[in-house]
PDB file of C-alpha atoms and ligand atoms in Angstrom:
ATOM      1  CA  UNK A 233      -7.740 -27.336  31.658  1.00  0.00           C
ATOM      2  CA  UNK A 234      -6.040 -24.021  31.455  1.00  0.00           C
ATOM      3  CA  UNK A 235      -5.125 -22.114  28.464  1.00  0.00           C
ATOM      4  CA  UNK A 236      -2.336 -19.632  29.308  1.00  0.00           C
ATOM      5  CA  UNK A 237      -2.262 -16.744  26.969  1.00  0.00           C
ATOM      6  CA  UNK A 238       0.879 -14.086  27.556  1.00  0.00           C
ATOM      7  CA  UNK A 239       2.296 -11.652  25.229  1.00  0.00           C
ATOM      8  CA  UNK A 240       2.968  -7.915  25.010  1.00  0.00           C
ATOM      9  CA  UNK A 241       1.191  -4.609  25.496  1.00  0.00           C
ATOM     10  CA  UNK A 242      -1.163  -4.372  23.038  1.00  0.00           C
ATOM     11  CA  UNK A 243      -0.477  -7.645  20.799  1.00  0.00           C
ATOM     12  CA  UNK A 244      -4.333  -8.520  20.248  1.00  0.00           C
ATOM     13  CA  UNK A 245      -4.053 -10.966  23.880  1.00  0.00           C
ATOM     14  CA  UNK A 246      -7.056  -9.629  24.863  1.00  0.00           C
ATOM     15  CA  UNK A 247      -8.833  -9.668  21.635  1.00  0.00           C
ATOM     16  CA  UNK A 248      -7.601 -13.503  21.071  1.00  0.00           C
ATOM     17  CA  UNK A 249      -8.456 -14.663  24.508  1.00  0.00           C
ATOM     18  CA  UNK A 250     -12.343 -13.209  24.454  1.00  0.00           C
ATOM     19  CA  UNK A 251     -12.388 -14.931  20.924  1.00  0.00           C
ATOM     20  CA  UNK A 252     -11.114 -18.227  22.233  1.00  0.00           C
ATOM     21  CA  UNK A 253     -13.400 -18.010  25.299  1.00  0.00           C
ATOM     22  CA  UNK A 254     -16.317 -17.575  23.000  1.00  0.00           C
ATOM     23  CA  UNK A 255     -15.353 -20.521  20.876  1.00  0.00           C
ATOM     24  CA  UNK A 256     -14.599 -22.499  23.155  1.00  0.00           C
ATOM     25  CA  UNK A 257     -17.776 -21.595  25.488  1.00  0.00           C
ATOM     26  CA  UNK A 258     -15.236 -20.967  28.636  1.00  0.00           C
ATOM     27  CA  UNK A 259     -14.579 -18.562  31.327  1.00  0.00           C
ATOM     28  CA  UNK A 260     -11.710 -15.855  30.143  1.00  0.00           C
ATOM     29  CA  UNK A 261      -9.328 -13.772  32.710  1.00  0.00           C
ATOM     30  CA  UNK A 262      -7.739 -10.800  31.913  1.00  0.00           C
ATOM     31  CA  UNK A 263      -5.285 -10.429  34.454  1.00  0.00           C
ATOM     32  CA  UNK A 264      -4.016  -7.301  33.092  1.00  0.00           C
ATOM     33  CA  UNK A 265      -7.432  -5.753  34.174  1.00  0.00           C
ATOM     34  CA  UNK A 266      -6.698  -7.269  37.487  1.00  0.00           C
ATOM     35  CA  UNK A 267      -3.464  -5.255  37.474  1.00  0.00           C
ATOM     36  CA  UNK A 268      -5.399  -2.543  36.044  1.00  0.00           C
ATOM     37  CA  UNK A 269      -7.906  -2.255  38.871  1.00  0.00           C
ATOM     38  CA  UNK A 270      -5.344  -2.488  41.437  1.00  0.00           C
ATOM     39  CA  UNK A 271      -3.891   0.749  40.116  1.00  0.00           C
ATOM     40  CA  UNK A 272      -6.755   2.284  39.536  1.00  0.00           C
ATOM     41  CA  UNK A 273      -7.797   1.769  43.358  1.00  0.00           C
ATOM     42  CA  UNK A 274      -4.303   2.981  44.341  1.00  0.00           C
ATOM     43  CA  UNK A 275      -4.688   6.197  41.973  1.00  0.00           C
ATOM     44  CA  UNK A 276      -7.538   6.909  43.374  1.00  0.00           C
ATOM     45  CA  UNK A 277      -6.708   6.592  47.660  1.00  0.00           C
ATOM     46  CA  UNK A 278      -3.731   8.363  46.326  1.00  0.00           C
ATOM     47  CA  UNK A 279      -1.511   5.440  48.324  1.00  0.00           C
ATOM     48  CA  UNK A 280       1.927   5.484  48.133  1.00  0.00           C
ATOM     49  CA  UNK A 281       3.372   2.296  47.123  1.00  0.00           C
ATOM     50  CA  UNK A 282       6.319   2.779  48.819  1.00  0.00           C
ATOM     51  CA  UNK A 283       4.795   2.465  51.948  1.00  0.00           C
ATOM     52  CA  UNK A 284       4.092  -1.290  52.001  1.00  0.00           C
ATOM     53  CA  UNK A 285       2.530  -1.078  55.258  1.00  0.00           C
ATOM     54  CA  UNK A 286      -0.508   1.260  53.757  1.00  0.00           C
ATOM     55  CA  UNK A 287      -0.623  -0.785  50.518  1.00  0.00           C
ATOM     56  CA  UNK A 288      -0.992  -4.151  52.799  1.00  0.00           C
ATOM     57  CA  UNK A 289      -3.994  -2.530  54.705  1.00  0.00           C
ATOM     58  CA  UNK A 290      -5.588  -1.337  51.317  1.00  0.00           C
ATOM     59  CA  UNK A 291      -5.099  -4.807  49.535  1.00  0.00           C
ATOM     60  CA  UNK A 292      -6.431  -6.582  52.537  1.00  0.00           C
ATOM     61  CA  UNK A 293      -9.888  -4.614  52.534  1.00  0.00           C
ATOM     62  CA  UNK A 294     -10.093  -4.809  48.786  1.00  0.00           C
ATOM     63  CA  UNK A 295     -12.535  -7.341  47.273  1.00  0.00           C
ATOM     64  CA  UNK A 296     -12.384  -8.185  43.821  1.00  0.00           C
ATOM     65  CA  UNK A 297     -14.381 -10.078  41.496  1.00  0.00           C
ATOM     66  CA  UNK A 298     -14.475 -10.991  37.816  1.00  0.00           C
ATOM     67  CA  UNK A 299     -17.005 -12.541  35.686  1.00  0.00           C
ATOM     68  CA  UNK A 300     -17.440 -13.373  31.941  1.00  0.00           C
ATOM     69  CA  UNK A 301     -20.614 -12.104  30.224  1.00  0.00           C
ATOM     70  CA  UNK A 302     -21.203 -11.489  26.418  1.00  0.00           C
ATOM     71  CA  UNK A 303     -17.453 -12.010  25.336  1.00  0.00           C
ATOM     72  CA  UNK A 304     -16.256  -9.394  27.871  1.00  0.00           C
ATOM     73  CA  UNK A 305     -14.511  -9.614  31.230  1.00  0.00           C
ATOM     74  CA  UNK A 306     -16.033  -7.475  34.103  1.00  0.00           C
ATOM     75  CA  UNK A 307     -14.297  -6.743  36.733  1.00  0.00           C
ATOM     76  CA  UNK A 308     -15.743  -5.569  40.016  1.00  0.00           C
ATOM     77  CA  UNK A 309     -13.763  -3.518  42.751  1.00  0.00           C
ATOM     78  CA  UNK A 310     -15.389  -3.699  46.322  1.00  0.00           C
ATOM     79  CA  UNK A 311     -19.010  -4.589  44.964  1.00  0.00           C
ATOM     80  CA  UNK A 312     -18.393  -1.330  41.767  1.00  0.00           C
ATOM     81  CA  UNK A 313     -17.766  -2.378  37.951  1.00  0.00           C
ATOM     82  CA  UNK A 314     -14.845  -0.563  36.902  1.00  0.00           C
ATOM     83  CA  UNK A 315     -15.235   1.172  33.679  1.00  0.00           C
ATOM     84  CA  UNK A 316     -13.082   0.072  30.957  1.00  0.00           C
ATOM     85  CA  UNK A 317     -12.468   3.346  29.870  1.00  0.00           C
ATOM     86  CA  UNK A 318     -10.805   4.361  33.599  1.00  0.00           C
ATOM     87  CA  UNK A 319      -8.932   0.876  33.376  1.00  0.00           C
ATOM     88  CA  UNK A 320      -7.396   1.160  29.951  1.00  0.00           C
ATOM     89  CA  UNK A 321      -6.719   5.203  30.258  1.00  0.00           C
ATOM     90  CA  UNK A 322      -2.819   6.239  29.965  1.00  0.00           C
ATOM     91  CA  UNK A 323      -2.528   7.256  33.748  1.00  0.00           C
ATOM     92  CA  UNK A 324      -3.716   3.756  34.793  1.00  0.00           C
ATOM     93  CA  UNK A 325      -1.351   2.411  31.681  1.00  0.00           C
ATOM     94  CA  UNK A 326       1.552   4.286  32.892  1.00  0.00           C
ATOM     95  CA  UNK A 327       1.155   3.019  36.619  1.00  0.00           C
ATOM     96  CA  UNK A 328       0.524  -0.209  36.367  1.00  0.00           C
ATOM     97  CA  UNK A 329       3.802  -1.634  35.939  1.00  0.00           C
ATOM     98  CA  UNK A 330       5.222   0.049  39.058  1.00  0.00           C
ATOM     99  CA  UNK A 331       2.134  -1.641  41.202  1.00  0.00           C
ATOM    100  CA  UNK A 332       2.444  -5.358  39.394  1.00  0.00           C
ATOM    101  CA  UNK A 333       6.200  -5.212  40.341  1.00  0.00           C
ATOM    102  CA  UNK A 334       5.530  -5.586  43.861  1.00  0.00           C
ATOM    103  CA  UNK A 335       5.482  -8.906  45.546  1.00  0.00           C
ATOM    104  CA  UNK A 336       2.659  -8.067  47.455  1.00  0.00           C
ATOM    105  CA  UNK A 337       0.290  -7.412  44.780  1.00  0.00           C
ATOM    106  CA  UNK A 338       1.593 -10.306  42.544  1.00  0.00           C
ATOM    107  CA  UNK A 339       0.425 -12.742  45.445  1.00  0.00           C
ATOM    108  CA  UNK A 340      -2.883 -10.922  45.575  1.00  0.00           C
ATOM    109  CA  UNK A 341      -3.787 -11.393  41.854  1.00  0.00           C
ATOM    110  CA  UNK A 342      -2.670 -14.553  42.067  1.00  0.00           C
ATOM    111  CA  UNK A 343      -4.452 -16.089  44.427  1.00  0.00           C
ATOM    112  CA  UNK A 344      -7.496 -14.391  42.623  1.00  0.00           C
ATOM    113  CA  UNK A 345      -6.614 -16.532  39.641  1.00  0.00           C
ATOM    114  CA  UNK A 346      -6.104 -19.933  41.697  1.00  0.00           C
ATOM    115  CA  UNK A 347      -9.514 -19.288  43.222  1.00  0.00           C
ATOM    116  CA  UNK A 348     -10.732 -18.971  39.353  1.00  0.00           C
ATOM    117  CA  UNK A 349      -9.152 -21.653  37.857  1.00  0.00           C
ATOM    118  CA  UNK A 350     -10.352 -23.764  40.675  1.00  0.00           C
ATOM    119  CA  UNK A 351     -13.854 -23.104  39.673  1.00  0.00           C
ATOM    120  CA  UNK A 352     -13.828 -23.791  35.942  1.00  0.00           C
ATOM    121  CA  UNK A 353     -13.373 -26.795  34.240  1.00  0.00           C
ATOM    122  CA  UNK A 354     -11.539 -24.692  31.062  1.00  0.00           C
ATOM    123  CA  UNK A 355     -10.031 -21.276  31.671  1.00  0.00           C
ATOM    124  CA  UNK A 356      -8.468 -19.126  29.363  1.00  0.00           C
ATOM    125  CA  UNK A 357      -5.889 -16.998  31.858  1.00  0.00           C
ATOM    126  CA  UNK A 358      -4.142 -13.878  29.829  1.00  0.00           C
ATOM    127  CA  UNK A 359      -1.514 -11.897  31.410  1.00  0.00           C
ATOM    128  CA  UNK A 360       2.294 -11.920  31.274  1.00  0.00           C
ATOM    129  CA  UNK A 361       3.685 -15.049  33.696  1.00  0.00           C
ATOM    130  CA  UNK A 362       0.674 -16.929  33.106  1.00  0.00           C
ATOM    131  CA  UNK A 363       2.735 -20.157  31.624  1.00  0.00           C
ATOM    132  CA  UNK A 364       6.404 -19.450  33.044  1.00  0.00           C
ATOM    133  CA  UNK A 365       4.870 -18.369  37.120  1.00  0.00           C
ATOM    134  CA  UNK A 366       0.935 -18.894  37.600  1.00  0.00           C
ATOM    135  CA  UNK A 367       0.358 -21.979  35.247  1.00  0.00           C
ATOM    136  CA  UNK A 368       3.438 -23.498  34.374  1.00  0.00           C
ATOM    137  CA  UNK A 369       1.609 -26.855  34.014  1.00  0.00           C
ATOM    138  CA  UNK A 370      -0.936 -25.376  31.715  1.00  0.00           C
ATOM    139  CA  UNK A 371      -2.041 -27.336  29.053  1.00  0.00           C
ATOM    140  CA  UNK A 372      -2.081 -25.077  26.364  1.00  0.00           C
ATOM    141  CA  UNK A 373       0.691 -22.260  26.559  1.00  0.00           C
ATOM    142  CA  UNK A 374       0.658 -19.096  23.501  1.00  0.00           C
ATOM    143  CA  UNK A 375       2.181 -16.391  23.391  1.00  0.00           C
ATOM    144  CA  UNK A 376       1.204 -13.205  21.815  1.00  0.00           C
ATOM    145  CA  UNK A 377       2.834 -10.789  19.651  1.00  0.00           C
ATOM    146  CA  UNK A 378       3.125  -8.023  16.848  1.00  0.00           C
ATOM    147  CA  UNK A 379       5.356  -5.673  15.970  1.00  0.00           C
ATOM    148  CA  UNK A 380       5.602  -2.168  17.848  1.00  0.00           C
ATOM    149  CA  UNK A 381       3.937  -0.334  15.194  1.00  0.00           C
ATOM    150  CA  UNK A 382       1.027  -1.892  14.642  1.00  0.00           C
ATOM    151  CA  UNK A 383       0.614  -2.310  18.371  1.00  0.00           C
ATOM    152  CA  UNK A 384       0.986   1.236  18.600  1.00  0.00           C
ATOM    153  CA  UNK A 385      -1.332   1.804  15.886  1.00  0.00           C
ATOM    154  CA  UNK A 386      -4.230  -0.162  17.527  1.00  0.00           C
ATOM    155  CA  UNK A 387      -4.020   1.398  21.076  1.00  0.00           C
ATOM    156  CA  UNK A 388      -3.957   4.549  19.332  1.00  0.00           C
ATOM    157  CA  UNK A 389      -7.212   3.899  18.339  1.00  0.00           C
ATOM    158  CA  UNK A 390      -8.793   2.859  21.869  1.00  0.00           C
ATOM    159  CA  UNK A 391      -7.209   6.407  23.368  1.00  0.00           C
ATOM    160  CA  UNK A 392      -9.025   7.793  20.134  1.00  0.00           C
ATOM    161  CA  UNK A 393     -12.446   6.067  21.123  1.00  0.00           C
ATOM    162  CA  UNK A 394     -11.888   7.421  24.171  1.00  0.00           C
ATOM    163  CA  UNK A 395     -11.183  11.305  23.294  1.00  0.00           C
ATOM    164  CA  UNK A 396      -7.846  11.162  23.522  1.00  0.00           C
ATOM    165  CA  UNK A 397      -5.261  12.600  21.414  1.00  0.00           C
ATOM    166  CA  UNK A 398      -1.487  11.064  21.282  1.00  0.00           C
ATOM    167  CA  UNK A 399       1.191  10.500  18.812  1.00  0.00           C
ATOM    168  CA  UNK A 400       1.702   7.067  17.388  1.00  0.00           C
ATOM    169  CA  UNK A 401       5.188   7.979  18.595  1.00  0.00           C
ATOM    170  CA  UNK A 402       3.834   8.679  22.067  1.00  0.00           C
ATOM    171  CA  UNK A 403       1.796   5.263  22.339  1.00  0.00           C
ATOM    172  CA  UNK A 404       4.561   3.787  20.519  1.00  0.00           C
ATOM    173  CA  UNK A 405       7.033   4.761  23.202  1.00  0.00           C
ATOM    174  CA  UNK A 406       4.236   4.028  26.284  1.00  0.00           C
ATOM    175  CA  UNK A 407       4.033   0.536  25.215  1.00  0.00           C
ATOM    176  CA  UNK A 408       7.949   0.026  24.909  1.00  0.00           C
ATOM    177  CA  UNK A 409       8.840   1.298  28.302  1.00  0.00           C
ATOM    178  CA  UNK A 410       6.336  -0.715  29.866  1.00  0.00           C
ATOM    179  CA  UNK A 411       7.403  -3.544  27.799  1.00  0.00           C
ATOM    180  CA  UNK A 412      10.631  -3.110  28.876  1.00  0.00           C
ATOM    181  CA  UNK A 413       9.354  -2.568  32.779  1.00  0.00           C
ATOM    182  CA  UNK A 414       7.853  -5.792  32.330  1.00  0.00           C
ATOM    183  CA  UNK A 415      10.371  -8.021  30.418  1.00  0.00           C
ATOM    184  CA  UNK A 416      13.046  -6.497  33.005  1.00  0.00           C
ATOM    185  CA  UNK A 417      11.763  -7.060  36.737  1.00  0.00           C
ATOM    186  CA  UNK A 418      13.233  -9.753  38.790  1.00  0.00           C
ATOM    187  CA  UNK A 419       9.589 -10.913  40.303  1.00  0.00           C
ATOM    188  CA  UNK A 420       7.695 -12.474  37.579  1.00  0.00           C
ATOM    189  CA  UNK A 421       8.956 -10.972  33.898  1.00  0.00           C
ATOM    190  CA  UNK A 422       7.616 -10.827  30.811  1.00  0.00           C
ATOM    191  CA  UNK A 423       9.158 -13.788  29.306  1.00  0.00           C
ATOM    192  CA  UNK A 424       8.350 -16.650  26.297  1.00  0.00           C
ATOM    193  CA  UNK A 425       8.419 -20.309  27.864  1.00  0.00           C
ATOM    194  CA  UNK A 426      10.357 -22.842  25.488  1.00  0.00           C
ATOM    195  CA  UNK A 427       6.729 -24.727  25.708  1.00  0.00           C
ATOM    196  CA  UNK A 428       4.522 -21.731  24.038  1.00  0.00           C
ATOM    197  CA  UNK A 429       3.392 -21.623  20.727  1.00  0.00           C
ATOM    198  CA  UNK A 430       3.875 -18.043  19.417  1.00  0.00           C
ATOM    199  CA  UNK A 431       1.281 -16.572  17.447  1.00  0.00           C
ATOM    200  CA  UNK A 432       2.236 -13.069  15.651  1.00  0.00           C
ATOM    201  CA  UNK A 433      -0.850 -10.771  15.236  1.00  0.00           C
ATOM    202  CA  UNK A 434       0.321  -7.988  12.902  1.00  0.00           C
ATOM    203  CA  UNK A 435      -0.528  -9.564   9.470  1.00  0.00           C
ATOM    204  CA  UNK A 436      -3.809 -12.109  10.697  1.00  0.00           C
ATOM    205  CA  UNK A 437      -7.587 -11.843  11.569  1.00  0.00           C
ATOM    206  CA  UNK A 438      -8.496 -12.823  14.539  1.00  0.00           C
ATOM    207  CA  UNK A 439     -11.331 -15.728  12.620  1.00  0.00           C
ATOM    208  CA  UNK A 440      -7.608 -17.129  11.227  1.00  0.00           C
ATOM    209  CA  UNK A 441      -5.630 -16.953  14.575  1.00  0.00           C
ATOM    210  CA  UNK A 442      -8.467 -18.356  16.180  1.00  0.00           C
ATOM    211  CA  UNK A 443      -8.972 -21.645  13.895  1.00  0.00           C
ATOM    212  CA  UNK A 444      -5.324 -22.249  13.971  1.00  0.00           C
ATOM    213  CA  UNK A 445      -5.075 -22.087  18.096  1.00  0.00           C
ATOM    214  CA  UNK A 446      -8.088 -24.349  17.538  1.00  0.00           C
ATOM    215  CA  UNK A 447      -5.881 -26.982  15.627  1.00  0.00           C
ATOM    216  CA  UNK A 448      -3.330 -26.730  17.925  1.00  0.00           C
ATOM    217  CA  UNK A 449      -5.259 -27.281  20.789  1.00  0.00           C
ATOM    218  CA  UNK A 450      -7.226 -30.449  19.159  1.00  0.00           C
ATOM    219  CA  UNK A 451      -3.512 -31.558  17.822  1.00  0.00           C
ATOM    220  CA  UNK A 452      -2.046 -31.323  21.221  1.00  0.00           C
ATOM    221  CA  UNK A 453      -4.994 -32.763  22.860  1.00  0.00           C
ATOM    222  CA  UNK A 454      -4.841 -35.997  20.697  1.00  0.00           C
ATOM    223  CA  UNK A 455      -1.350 -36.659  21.725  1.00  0.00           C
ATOM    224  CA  UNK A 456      -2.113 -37.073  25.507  1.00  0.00           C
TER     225      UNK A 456
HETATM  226  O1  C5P B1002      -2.501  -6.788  29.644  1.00  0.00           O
HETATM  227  P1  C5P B1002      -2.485  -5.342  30.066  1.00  0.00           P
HETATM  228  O2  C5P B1002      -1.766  -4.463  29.093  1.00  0.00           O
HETATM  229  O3  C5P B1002      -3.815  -4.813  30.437  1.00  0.00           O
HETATM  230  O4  C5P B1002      -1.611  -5.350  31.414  1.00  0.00           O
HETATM  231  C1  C5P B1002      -1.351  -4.143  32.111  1.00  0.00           C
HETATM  232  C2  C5P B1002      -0.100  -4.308  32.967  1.00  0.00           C
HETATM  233  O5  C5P B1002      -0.379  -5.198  34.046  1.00  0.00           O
HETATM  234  C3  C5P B1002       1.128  -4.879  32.284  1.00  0.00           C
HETATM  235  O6  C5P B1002       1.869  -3.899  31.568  1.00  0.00           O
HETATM  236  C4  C5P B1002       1.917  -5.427  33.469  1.00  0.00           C
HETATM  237  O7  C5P B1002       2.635  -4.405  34.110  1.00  0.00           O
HETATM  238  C5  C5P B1002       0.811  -5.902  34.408  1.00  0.00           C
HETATM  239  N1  C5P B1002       0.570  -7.339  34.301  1.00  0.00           N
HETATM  240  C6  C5P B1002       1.438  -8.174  34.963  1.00  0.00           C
HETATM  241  N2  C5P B1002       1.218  -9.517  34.961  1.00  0.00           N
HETATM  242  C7  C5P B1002       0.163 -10.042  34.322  1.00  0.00           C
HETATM  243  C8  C5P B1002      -0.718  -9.208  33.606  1.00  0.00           C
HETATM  244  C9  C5P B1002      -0.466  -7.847  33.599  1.00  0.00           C
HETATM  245  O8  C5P B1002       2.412  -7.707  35.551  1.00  0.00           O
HETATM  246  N3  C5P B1002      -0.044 -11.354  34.385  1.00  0.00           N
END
């Protein structure tokens, strides 16, 4: 069975999935880290992404691997652990979108999350074209959200864990555009299937979200 979380930046999609996957004792992908680590890599060789033929070579000698351990999703990159601090930074946050709207990476992450789902009995998969693209037969199909503010407000925090100093009105405006660079590309958007059940984080716990995605899934369960 696969549970197909999507949702915006920052909306609590991670947060929700890792509690799910705990609850429900199954494997969790974030495929944003995916994303994230595909970047990062790309950062790092310094590749242009215009030139496809470079970015081909690089994708086809990369190797990556995710596992589940302790509530957390680990994601490896050629045989190294990424850190989360390096994947969740602003550079990495800023690039991203411009990497996941290329074809050629899409089909790479995506056949790392067939290969996954094909291994587990129950999968949690959270991302943004998880029901409408990846799983549109999934099971279970939620999406994510809160209002801009208080997503702001809690990825404020993170770049505060992590030394940094912004403006709420910085992270507030980071998170829009790449909202908007993800709701608006042709190749796999952002979007809300008619099927998912929307779940709005600003005002709830996650102990509350959690037992009411539990109800749903039991409830929708009992009507197959
Ligand atoms: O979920 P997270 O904020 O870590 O995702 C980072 C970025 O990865 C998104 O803004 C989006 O550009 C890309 N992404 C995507 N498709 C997914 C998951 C993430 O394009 N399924």
């Amino acid at each position: 069975m696969v549970i197909a979380i999507d949702g915006t930046s920052s909306s609590g999609k991670s947060t929700v999935s890792r509690a799910l996957g705990s609850h429900l004792k199954c494997k969790v992908i974030g495929t944003g880290s995916i994303y994230r680590a595909v970047a990062s890599k790309m950062l790092y060789l310094n590749v242009d992404i215009k030139n496809l033929e470079h970015l081909k070579q690089v994708l086809d000698t990369t190797n990556i691997k995710t596992e589940f351990k302790d509530g957390k999703t680990k994601i490896y990159v050629d045989g190294v652990l990424q850190e989360s601090k390096v994947l969740n930074s602003h550079e990495v946050s800023v690039f991203v979108p411009k990497v996941a709207i290329l074809p050629i990476v899409r089909a790479f992450v995506k056949s790392i999350q067939y290969n996954e789902a094909n291994n587990s009995d129950v999968i949690i998969v959270e991302g943004r074209d998880i029901g409408s693209v990846v799983f549109p037969n999934a099971e279970i199909k939620l999406y994510i959200d809160a209002d801009l503010k208080t997503r702001a407000s809690r990825r404020l925090e993170d770049y505060k864990r992590q030394g940094k100093n912004y403006t709420l009105e910085q992270v507030m405006q980071e998170l829009d555009e790449r909202d908007n660079q993800d709701r608006n590309r042709a190749i796999s958007p952002l979007i809300m299937t008619s099927d998912a059940i929307i779940i709005d984080t600003s005002n709830q716990d996650v102990i509350t979200i959690i037992k009411k995605i539990d109800a749903i899934i039991k409830e929708k369960l009992s009507n197959k």
